[in-house]
Short mmCIF file of C-alpha atoms and ligand atoms in Angstrom, two decimals:
data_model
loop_
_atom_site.label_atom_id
_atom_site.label_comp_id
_atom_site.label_asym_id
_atom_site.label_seq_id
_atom_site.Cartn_x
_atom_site.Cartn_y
_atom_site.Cartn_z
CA UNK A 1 1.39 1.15 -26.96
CA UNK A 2 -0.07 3.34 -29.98
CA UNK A 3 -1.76 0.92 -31.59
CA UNK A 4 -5.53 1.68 -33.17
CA UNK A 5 -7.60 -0.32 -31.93
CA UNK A 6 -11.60 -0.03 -31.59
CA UNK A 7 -14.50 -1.00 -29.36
CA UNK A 8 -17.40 -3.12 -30.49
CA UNK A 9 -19.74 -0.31 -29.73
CA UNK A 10 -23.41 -2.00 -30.09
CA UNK A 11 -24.41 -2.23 -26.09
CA UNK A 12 -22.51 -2.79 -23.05
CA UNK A 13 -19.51 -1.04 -21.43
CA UNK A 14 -18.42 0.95 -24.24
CA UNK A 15 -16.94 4.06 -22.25
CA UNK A 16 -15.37 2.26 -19.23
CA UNK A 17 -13.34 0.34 -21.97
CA UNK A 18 -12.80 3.30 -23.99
CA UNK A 19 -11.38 5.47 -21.06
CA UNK A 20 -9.45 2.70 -19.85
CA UNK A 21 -7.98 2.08 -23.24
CA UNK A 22 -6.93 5.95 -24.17
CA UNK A 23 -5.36 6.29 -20.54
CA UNK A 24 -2.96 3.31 -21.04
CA UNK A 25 -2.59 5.83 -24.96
CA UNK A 26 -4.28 3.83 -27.16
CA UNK A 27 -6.38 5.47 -29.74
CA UNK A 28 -9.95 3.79 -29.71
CA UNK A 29 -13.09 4.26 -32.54
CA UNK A 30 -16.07 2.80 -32.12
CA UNK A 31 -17.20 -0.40 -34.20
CA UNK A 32 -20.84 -0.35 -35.49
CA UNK A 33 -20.31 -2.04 -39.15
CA UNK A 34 -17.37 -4.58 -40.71
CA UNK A 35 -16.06 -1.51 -42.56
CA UNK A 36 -14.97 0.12 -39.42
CA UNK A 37 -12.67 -2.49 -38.74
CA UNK A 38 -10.38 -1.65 -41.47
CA UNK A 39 -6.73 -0.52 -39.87
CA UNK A 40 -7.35 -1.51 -36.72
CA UNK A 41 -5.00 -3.71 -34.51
CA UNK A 42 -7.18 -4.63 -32.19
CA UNK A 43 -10.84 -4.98 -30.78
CA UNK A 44 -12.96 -5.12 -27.58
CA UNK A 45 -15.75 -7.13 -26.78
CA UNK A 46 -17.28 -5.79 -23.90
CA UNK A 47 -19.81 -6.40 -21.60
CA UNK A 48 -23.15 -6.37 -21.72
CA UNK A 49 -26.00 -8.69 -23.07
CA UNK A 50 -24.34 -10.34 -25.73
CA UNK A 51 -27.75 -11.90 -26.97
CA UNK A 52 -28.56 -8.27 -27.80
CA UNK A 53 -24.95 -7.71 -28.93
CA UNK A 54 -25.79 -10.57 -31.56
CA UNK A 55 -29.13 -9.12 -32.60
CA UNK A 56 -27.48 -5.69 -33.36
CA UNK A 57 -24.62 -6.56 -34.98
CA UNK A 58 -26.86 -9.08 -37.40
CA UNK A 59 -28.12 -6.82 -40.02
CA UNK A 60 -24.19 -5.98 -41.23
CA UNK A 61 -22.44 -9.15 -40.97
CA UNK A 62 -20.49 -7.44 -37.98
CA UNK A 63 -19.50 -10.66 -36.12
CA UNK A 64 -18.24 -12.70 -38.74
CA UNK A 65 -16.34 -10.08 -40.11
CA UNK A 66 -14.72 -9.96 -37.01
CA UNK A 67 -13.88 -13.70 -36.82
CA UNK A 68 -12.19 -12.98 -40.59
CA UNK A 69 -9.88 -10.64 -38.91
CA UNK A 70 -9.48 -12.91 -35.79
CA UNK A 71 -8.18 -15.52 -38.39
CA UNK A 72 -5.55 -13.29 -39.89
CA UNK A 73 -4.17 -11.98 -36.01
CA UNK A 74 -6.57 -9.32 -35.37
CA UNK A 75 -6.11 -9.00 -31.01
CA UNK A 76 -9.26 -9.18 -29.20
CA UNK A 77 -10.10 -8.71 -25.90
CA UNK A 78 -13.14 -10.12 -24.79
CA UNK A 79 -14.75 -9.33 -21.25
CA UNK A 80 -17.99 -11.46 -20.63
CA UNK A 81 -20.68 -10.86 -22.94
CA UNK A 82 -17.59 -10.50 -25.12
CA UNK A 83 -16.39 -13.87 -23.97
CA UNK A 84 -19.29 -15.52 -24.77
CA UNK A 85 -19.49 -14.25 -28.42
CA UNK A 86 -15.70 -15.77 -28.64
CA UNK A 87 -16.23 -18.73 -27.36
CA UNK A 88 -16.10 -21.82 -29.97
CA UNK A 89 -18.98 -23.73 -27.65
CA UNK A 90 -22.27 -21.91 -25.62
CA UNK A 91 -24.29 -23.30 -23.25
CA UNK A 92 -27.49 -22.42 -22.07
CA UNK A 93 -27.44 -20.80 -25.82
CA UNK A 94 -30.83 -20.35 -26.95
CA UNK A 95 -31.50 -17.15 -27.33
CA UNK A 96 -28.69 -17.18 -29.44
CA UNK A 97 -29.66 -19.32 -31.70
CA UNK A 98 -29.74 -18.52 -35.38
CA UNK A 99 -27.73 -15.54 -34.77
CA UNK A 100 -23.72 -15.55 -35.43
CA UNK A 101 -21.43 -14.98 -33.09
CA UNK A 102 -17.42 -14.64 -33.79
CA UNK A 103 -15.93 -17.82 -32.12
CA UNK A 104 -12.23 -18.89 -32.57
CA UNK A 105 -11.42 -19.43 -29.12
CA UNK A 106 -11.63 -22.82 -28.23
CA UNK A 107 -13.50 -23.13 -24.50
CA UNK A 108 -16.96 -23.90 -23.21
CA UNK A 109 -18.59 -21.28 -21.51
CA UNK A 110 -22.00 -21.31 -19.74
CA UNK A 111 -23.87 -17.89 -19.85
CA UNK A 112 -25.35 -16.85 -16.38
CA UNK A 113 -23.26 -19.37 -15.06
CA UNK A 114 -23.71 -18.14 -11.43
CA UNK A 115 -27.57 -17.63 -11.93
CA UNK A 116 -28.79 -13.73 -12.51
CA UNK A 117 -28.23 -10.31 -11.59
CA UNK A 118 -28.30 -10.97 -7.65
CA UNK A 119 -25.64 -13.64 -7.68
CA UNK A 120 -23.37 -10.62 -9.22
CA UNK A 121 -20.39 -10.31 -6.72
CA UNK A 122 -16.97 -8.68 -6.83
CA UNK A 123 -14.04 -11.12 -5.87
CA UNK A 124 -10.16 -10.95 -5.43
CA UNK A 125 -9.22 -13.60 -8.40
CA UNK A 126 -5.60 -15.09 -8.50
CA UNK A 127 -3.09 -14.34 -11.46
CA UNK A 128 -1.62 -17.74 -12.22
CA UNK A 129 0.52 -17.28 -15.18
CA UNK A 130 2.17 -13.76 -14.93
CA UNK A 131 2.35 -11.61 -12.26
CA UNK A 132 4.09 -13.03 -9.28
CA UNK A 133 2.97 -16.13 -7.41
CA UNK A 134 -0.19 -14.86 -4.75
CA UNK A 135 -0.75 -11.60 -7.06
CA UNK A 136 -4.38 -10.61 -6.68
CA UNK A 137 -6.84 -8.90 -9.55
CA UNK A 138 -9.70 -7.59 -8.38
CA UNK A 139 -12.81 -8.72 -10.73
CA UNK A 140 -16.58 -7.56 -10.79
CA UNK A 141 -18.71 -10.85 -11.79
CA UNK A 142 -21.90 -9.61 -13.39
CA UNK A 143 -24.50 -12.37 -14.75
CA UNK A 144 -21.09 -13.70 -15.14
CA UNK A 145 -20.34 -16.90 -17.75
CA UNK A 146 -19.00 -20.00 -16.17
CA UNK A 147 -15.58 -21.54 -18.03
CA UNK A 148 -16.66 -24.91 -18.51
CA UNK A 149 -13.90 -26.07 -20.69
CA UNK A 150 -10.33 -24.93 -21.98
CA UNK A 151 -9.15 -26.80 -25.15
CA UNK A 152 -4.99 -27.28 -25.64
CA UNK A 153 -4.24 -24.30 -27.01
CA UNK A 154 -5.71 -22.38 -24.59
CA UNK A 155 -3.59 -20.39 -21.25
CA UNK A 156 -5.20 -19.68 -18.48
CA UNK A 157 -3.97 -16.58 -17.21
CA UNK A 158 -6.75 -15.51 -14.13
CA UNK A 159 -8.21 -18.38 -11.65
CA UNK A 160 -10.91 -17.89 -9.25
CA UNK A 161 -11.64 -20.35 -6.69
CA UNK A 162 -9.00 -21.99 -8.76
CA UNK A 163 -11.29 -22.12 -11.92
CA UNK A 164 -10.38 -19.99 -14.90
CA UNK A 165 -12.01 -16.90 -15.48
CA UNK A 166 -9.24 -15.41 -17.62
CA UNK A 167 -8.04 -17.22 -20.52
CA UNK A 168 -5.80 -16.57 -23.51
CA UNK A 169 -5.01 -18.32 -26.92
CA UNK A 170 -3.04 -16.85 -29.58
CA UNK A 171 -4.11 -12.78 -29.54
CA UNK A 172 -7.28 -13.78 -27.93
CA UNK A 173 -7.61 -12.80 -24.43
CA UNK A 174 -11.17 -13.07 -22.69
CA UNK A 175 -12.49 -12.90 -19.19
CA UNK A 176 -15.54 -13.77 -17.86
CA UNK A 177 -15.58 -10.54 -15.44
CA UNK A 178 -15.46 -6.91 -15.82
CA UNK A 179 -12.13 -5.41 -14.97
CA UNK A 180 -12.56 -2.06 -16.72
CA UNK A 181 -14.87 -1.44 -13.52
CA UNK A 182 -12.75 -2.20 -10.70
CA UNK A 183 -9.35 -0.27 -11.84
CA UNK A 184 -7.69 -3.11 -13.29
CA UNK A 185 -5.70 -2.67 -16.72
CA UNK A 186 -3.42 -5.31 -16.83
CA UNK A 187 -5.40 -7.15 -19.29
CA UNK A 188 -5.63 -4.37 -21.37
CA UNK A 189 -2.09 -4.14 -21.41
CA UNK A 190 -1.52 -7.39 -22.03
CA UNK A 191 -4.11 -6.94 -24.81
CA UNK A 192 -2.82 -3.32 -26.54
CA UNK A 193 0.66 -5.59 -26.54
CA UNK A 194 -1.39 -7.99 -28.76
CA UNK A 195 -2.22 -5.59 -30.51
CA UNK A 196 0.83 -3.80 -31.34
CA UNK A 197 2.55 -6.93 -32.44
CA UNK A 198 -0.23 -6.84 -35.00
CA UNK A 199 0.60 -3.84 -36.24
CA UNK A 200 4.09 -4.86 -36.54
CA UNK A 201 3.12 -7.57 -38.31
CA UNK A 202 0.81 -5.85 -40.71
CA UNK A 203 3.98 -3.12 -41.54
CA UNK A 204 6.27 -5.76 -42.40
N1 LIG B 1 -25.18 -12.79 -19.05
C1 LIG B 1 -24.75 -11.89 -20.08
C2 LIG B 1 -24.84 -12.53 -21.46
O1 LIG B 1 -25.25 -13.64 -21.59
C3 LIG B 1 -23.34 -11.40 -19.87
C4 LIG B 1 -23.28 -10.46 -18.70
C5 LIG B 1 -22.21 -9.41 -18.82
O2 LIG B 1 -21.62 -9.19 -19.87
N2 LIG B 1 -21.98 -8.74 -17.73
O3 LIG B 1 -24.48 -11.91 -22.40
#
């Protein structure tokens, strides 16, 4: 669990994920520019607007330097916003258009899937793949994507109202809630494990 890992650190819940992240022991730095992600493990995504995530990570070639990584096992967690600028297909995308994203994990997502800000609720989701059978995650949906689509490769490891809304594929894993504000750090775990096998990897 000492892996480095950083936080994309443009807009959105940077210190929830941060605080989260150095309580389960991780050391976290901040992300602003592709040279930042040099010796990391790992990477958040988190929340926020990810149309203005886009816009300010556009001037450095942020994003796609993050897919580069993603292509050679960087972990990533992704948490809404963050999903969406994973996601391999957007709809409802157009004002993202013309700006890169990072992509690589292969669902459909619709932003604002459950309309805007006052169709944010909190919800008990299920865990469906670990955890045992009935365990509950608790999971804030704000201007929350929709998981239209998984491809094959894809897990889904979080259902609510038996849809997914916590997937995983490869050292991917992306939700389309917020659990860094309701307590919850079992993705993160599950995540900083990611991670650490990268850093195995990268010391062999
Ligand atoms: N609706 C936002 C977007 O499109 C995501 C909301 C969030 O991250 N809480 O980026």
């Amino acid at each position: 669990m000492n892996a480095r890992v950083g936080i994309l650190a443009l807009q959105g819940a940077i210190e929830e994920h941060s605080r989260l992240l150095r309580a389960l022991g991780a050391s976290v730095t901040p992300v602003r520019r592709p040279e930042q992600l040099t010796g990391l493990s790992g990477l958040v995504i988190p929340g926020g607007e990810s149309t203005a995530i886009a816009r300010l990570a556009a001037s450095t070639g942020l994003l796609p330097a993050v897919r580069e990584r993603v292509d050679t096992g960087l972990a990533v967690l992704g948490t809404c916003a963050g999903l969406i600028l994973l996601a391999d297909h957007v709809l409802d995308a157009d004002a993202l258009a013309g700006f890169d994203r990072v992509g690589g994990l292969d669902v459909t997502v619709r932003r604002n899937g459950y309309g805007g800000q006052l169709e944010s609720f909190e919800a008990d989701a299920d865990i469906s793949v670990d955890g045992t059978p009935g365990d509950r995650m608790r999971a804030a949906f704000i201007r929350a994507p929709i998981i239209e689509a998984v491809g094959p490769g894809v897990a889904t490891i979080v259902r609510h109202n038996g849809q997914p809304v916590a997937v995983q594929q490869g050292r991917l894993v992306a939700a389309t809630f917020h659990p860094e504000i309701t307590g919850e750090n079992r993705l993160h775990r599950r995540f900083l494990d990611l991670a650490a096998q990268r850093a195995a990897d990268a010391a062999a």
